[in-house]
Short mmCIF file of C-alpha atoms in Angstrom, two decimals:
data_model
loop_
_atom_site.label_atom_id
_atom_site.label_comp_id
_atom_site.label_asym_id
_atom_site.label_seq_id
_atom_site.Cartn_x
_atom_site.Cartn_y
_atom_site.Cartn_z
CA UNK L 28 40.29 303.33 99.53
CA UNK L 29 41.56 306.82 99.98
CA UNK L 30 39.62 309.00 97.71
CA UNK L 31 37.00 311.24 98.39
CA UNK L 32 33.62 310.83 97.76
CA UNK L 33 32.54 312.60 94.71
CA UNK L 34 28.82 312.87 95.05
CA UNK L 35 27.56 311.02 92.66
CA UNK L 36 27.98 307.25 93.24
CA UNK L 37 25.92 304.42 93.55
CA UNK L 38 22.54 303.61 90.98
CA UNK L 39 21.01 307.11 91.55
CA UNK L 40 24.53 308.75 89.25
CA UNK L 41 23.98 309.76 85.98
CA UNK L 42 21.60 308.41 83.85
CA UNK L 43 19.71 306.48 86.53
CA UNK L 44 16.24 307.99 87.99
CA UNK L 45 16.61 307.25 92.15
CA UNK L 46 17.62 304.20 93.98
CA UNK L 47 14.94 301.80 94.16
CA UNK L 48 16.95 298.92 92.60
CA UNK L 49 19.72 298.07 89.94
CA UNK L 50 18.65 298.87 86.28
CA UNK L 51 20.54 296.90 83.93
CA UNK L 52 21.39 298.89 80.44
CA UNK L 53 18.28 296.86 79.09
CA UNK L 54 15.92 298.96 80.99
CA UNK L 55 17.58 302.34 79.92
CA UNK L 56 16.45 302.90 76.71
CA UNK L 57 14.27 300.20 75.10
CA UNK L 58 13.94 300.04 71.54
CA UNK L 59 16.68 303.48 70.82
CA UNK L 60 19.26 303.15 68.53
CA UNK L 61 22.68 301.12 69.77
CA UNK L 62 24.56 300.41 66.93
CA UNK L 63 28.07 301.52 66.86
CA UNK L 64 28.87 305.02 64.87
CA UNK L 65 30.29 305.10 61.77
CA UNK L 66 34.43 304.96 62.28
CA UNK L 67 35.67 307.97 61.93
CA UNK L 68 37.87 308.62 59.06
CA UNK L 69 42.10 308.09 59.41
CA UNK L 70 45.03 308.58 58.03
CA UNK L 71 46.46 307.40 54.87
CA UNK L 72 47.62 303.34 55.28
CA UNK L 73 51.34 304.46 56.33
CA UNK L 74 53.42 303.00 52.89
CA UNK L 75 55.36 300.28 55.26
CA UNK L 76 52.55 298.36 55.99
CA UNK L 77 50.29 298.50 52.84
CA UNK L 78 53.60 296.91 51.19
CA UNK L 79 53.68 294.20 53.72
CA UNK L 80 50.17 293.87 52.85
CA UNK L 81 50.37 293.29 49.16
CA UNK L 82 53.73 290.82 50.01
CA UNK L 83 51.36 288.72 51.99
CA UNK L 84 48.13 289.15 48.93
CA UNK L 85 48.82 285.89 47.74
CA UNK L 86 48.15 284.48 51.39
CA UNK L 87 44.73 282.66 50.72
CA UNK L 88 44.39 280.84 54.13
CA UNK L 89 43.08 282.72 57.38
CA UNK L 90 45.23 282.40 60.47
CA UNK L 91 44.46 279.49 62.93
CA UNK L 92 41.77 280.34 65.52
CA UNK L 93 43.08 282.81 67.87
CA UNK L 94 45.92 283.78 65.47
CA UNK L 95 49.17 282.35 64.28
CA UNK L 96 52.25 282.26 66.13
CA UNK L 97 54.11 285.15 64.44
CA UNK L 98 51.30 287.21 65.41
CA UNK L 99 50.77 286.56 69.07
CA UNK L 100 54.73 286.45 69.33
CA UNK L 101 54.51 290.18 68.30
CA UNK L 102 51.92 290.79 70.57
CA UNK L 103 53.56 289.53 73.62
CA UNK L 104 56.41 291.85 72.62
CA UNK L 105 54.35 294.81 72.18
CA UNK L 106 53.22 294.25 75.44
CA UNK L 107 56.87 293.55 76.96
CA UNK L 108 57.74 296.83 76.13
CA UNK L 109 55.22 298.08 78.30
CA UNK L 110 55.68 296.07 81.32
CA UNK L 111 53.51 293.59 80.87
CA UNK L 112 55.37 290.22 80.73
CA UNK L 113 54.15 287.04 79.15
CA UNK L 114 54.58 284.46 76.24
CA UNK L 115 52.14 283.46 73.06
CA UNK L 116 50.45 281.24 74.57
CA UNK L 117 48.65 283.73 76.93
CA UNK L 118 47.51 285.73 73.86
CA UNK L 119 44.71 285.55 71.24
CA UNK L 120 43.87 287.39 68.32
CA UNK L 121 40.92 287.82 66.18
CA UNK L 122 39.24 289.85 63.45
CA UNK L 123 38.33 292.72 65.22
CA UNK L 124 38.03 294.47 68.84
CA UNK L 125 34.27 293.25 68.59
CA UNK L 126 34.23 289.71 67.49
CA UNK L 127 37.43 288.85 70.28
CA UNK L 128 35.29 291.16 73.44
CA UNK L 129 31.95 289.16 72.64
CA UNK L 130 33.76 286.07 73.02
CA UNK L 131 35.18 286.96 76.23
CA UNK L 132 32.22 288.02 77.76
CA UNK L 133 30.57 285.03 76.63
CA UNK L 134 33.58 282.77 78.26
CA UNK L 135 32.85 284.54 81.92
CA UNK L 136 29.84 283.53 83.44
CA UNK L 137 27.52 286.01 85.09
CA UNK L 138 26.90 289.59 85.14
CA UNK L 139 28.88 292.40 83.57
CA UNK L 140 29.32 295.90 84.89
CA UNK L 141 30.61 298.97 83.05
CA UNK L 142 31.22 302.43 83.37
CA UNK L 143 28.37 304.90 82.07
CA UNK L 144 29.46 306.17 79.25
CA UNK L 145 31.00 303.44 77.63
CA UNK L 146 32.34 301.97 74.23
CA UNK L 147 29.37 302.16 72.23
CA UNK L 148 29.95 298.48 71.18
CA UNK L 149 30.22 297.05 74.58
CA UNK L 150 26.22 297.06 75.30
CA UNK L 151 25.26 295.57 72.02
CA UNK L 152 27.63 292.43 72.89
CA UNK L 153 25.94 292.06 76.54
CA UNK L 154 22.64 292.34 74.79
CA UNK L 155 23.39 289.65 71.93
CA UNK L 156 24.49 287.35 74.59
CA UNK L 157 21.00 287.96 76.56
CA UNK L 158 23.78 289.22 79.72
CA UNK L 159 22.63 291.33 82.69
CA UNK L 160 24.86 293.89 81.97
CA UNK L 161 24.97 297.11 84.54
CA UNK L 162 26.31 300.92 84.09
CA UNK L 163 28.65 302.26 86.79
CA UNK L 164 29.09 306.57 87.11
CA UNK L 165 32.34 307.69 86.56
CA UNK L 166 34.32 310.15 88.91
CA UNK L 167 33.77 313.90 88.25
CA UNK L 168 37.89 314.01 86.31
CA UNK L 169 37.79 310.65 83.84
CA UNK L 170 35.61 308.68 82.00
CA UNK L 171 36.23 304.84 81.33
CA UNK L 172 36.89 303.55 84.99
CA UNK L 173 33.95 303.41 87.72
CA UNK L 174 33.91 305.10 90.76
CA UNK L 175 34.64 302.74 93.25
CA UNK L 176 32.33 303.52 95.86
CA UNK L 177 30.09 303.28 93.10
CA UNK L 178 30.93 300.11 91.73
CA UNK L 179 30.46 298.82 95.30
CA UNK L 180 27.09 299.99 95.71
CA UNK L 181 26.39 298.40 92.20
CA UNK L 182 27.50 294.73 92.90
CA UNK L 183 25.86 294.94 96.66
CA UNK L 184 22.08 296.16 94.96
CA UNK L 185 22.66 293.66 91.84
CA UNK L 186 23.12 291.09 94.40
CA UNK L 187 20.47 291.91 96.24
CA UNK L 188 18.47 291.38 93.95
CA UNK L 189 19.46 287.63 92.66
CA UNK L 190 22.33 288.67 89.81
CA UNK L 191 25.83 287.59 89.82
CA UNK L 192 28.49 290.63 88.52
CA UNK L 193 31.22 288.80 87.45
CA UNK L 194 32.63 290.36 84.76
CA UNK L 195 33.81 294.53 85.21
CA UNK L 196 34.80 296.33 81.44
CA UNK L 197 37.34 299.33 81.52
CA UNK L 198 39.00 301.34 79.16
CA UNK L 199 41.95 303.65 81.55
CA UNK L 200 42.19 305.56 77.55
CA UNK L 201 38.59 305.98 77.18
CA UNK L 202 36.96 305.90 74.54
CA UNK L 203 33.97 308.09 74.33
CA UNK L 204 35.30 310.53 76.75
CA UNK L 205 39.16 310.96 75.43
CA UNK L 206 40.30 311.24 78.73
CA UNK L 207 43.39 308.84 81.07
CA UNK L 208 42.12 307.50 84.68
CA UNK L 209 44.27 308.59 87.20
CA UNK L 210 46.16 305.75 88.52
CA UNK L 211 44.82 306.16 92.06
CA UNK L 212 41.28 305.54 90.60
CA UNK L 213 42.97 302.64 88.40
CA UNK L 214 43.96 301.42 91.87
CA UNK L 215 41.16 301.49 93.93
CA UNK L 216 38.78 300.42 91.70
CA UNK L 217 40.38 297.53 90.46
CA UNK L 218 41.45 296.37 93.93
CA UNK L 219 37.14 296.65 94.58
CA UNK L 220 36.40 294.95 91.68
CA UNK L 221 39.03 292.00 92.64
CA UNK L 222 37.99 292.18 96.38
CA UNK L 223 34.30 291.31 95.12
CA UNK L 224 35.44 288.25 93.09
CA UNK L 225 35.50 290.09 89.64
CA UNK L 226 37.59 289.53 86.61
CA UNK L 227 38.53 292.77 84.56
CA UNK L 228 38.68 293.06 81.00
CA UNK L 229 40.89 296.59 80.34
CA UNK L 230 40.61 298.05 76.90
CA UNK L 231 43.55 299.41 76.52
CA UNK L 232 42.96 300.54 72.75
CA UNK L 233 43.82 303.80 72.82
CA UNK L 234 46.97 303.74 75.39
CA UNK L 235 49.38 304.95 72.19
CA UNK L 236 47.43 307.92 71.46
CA UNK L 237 48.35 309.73 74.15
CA UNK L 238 48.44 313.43 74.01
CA UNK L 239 51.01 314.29 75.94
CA UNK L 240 52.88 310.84 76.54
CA UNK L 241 55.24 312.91 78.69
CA UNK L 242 52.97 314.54 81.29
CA UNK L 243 50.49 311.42 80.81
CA UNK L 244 50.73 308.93 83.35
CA UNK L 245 49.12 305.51 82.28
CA UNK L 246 48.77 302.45 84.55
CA UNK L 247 47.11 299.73 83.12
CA UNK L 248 45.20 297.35 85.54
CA UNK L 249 47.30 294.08 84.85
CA UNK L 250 50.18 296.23 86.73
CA UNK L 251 48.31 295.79 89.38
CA UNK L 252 46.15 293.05 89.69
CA UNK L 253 48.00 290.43 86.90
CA UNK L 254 46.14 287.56 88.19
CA UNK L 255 42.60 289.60 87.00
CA UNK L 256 42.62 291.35 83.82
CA UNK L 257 42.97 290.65 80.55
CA UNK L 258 43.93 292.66 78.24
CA UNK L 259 42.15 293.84 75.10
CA UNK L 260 43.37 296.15 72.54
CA UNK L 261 42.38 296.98 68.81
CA UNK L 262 44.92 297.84 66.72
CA UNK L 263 42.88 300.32 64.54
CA UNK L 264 43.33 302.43 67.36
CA UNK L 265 46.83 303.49 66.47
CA UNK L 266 48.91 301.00 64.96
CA UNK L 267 46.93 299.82 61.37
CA UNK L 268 43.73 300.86 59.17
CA UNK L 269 40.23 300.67 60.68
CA UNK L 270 39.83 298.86 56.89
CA UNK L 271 42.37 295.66 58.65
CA UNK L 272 40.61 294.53 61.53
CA UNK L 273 42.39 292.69 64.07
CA UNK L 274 42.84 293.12 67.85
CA UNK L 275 44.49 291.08 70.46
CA UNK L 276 43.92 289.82 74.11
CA UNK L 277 46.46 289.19 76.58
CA UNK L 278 45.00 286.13 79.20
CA UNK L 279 46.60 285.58 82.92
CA UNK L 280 49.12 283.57 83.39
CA UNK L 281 46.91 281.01 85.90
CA UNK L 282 44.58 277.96 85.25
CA UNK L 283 41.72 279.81 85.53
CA UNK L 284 42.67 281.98 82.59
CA UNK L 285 43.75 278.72 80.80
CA UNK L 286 40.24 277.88 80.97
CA UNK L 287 38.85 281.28 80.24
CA UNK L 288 41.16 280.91 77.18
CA UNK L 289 40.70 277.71 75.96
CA UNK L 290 36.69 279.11 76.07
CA UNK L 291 37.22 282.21 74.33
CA UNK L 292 38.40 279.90 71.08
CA UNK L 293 35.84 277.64 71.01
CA UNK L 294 33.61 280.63 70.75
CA UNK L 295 35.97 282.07 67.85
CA UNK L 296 35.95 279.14 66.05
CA UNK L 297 32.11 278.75 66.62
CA UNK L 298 31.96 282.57 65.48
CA UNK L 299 35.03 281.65 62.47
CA UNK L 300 36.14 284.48 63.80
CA UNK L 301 39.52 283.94 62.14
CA UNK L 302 41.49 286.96 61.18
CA UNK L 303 43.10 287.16 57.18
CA UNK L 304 46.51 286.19 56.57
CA UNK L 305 47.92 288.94 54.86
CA UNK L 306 45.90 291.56 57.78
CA UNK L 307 47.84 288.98 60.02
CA UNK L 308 50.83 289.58 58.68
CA UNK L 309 50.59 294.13 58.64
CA UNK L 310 49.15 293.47 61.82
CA UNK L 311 52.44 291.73 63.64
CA UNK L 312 54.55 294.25 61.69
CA UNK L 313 52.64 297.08 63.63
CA UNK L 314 53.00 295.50 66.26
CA UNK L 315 56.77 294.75 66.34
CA UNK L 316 57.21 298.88 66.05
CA UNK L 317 60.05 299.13 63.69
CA UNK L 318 60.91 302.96 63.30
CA UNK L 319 58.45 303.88 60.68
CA UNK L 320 55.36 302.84 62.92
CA UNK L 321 56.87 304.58 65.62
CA UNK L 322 57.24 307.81 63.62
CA UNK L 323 53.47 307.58 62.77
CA UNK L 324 51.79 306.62 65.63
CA UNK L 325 53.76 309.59 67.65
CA UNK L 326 52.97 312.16 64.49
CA UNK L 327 49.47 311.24 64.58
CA UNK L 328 48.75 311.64 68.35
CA UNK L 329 50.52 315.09 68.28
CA UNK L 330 48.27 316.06 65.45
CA UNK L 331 45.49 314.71 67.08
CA UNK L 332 46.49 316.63 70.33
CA UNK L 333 46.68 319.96 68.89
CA UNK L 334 43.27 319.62 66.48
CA UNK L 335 40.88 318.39 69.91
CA UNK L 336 42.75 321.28 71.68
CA UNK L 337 41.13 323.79 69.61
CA UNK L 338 37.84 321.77 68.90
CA UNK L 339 37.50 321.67 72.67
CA UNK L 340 37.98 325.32 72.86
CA UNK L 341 35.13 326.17 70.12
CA UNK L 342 32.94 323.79 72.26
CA UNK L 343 33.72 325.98 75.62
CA UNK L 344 33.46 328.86 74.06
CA UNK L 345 29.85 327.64 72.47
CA UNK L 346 28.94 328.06 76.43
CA UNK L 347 28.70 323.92 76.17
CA UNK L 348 30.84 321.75 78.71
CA UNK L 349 33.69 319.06 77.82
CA UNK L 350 36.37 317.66 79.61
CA UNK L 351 39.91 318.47 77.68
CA UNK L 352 40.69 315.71 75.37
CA UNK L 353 44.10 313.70 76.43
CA UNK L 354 43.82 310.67 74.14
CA UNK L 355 42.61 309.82 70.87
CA UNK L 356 40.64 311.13 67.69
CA UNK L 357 37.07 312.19 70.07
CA UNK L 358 36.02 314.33 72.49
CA UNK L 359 32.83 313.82 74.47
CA UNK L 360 30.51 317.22 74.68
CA UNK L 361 27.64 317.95 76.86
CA UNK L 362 25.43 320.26 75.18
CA UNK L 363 23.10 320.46 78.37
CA UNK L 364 23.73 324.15 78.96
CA UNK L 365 22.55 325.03 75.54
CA UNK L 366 19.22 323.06 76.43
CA UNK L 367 16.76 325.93 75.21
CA UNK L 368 18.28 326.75 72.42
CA UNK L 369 18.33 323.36 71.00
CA UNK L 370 14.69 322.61 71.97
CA UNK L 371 14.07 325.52 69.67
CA UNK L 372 15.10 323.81 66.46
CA UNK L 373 13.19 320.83 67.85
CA UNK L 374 16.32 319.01 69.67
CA UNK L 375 15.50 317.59 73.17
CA UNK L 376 17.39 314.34 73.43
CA UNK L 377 20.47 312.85 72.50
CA UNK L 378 19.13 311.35 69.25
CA UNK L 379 17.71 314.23 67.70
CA UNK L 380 20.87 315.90 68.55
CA UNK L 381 23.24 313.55 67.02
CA UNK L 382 20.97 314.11 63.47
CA UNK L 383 21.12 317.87 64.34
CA UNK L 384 25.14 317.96 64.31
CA UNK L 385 25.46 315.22 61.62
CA UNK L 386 23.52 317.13 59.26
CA UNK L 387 25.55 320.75 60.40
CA UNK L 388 28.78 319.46 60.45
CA UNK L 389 28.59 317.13 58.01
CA UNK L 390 30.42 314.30 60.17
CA UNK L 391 28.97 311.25 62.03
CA UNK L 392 28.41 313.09 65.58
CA UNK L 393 26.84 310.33 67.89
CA UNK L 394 25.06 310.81 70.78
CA UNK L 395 25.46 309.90 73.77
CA UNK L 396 22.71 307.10 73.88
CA UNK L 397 24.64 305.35 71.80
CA UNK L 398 27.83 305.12 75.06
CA UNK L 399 24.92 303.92 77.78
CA UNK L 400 24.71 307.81 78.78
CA UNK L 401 20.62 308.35 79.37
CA UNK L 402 18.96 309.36 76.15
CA UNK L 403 17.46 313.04 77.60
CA UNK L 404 20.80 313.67 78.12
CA UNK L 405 22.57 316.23 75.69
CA UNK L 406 25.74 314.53 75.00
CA UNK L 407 27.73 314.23 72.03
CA UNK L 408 31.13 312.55 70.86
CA UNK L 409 32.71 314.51 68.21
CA UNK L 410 35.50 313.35 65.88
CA UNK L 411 38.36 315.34 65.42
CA UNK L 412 39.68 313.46 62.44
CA UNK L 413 37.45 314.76 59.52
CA UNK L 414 38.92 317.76 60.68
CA UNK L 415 42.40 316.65 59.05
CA UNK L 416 40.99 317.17 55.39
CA UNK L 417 38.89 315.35 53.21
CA UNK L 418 41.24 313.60 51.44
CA UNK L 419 44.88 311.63 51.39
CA UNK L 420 46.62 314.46 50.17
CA UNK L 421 44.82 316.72 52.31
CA UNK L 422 45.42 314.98 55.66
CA UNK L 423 49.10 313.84 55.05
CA UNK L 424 49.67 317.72 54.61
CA UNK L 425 47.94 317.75 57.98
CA UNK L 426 50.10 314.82 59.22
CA UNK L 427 53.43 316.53 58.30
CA UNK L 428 53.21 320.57 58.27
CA UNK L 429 54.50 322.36 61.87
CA UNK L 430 50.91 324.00 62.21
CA UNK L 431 48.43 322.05 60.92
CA UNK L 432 45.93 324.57 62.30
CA UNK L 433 46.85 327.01 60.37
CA UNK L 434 46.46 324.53 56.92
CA UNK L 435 43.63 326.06 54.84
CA UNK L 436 41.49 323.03 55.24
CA UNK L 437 42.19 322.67 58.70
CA UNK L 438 41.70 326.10 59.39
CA UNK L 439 38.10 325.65 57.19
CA UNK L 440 36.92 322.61 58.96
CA UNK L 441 37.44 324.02 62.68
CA UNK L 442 35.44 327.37 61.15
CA UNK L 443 32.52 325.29 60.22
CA UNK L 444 32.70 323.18 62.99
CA UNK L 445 32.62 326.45 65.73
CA UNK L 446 30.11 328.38 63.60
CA UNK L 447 28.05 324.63 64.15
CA UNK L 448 28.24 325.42 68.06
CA UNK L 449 28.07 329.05 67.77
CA UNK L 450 24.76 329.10 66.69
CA UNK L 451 23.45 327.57 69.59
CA UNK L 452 24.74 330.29 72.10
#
């Protein structure tokens, strides 16, 4: 591995006190608050797909576990178009990023390791399943992929002390932090991960949203390691309604993963985990990308783009730290440097800041305790989409006009949400 050393790897990174021993994300924070925020509000259902929708209303029968054909043909197509080669059979669906990651974890044996922060619904599944599951710092420049040095240290102590890491979690489009891995990091820690005898499991939710597609470069680990990762990506991050759950996972083509998939439906069906026919049937037209869902999913990320570009800049300029948003409807703040002035108003963790900006911006704002970050810690992720408008009408006007920042609304929402941060310089 050819990258530097940045300073802060092994158990002693952030949110872990010294290095006396792996911690596993049960020790963290005992009885604090995990569940996952409230989903941040979208766009309108694009027309296209709500009339697919109603077409399919009279559809009374759930898809078969792991989802019909039509659906996993579309998914293997979606994928296609990104290099990632494969047929139906290697693909499973069910209601719900959630639901279909729970019962892959459950069909790996062993330990899991993930990066610190993380998807806030990642720890709650370890902790349902009674899992050892480990956080791994991230590099100084990304979120979502573990420093590899890092993760090395991690599986060496873990197995030091009796555990097993099997099992490594990744989002390269992360999700708190809104920012892309570099695909040298991609690389090396993926090639550590495999080199210790772990499978990967790559989020790859939020690889549409892209900023700037153009300037962007994404790798996703199955380019590199296909044999190792499966895939795993919710479709409420671009492509349909957060209302239509459904996400998809793409298996190996090898007999282990043929085991590993067989596994992961008899946990579905033991879950009836089963996803509705008619969201079935949106869901594979999404997925197949005709022109319309093209048009949307690029209109929305540009939108996106330019409204966490300026919410980012009210955050700098609140003298509070973030990296710049490149992906996605979040952006992950670190209030740290504003320390005394939020003790003041009685704010000296990451819980009584998340009510703090809740209540003063009037928009879920969770904290970072809820993303595995440590809970004296003053981290934040912050929405950008209930800065679109509060309604339909409101955020399709958003959707469409050539400067949405200088809407009314828009330009209202960002005002309340810098005079939120201002007050704290």
């Amino acid at each position: 591995m050819g990258r530097k050393r940045t300073g802060r790897t092994g158990l002693a990174g952030r949110g872990q006190k010294g290095g006396g021993g792996a911690r596993s994300v049960r020790e963290d924070h005992g009885p604090v608050r995990y569940g996952p925020p409230a989903p941040a509000p979208g766009l309108p259902v694009l027309p296209e797909l709500a009339e697919v929708l109603a077409a399919a209303a009279g559809c009374g029968e759930p898809e078969p576990t792991g989802g019909g054909h039509a659906l996993r043909e579309a998914a293997t197509g979606y994928w296609a178009r990104r290099g990632l080669h494969g047929g139906p059979e290697h693909v499973a669906a069910a209601p719900g990023a959630s639901p279909l990651l729970l019962a892959l974890i459950a069909a790996h044996g062993g330990d899991v390791l993930m990066p610190r922060p993380c998807t806030a619904t990642w720890i709650p599944q370890a902790r349902l399943l009674g899992r050892p599951a480990y956080h791994v710092p991230t590099p100084a420049e990304c979120g979502g992929v573990p420093d590899p040095y890092a993760l090395l240290e991690t599986v060496r102590r873990v197995r030091a002390e009796g555990g097993r890491p099997r099992l490594l979690l990744i989002s390269v489009v992360d999700d708190p932090t809104a920012t892309v891995a570099p695909p040298e990091l991609v690389r090396e820690a993926c090639e550590a991960a495999v080199a210790e005898g772990m499978h990967i499991v790559s989020d790859e939710t939020w690889r549409d949203t892209l900023h700037r597609p153009h300037d962007t470069v994404l790798l996703s680990p199955a380019e590199m390691c296909p044999d190792d990762v499966t895939v795993v990506s919710d479709l409420a991050g671009a492509l349909t309604p957060s209302a239509w759950p459904v996400a998809v996972a793409r298996f190996p083509d090898t007999e282990r993963a043929a085991v590993r998939h067989a596994r992961t439906l008899d946990i579905l069906t033991a879950l009836g985990a089963l996803v509705a026919g008619p969201v079935a049937r949106a869901a594979a037209h999404a997925l197949r990308e005709p022109d319309s869902v093209r048009d949307r999913v690029r209109r929305a990320a540009a939108l996106q783009a330019k409204v966490a570009a300026a919410a980012h800049r009210a955050v700098l300029a609140s003298g509070a730290l973030a990296r710049p948003p490149q992906a996605g409807r979040h952006l992950y703040a670190d209030l740290g440097p504003l320390r005394t002035r939020l003790a003041n108003r009685g704010v000296t963790d990451s819980l009584e800041l998340e009510e703090y900006l809740t209540e003063r911006l009037g928009a879920p704002a969770p904290g970072g305790h809820r993303f595995g970050d440590e809970l004296g810690a003053l981290r934040v992720r912050l929405g950008t989409g209930p800065l679109l408008g509060s309604t339909p009408q409101q955020q399709l006007e958003s959707l469409t006009a050539v400067e949405p920042l200088e809407l009314p609304h828009v330009a209202e929402a960002l005002s309340i949400f810098g005079t939120a941060l201002d007050e704290l310089r």
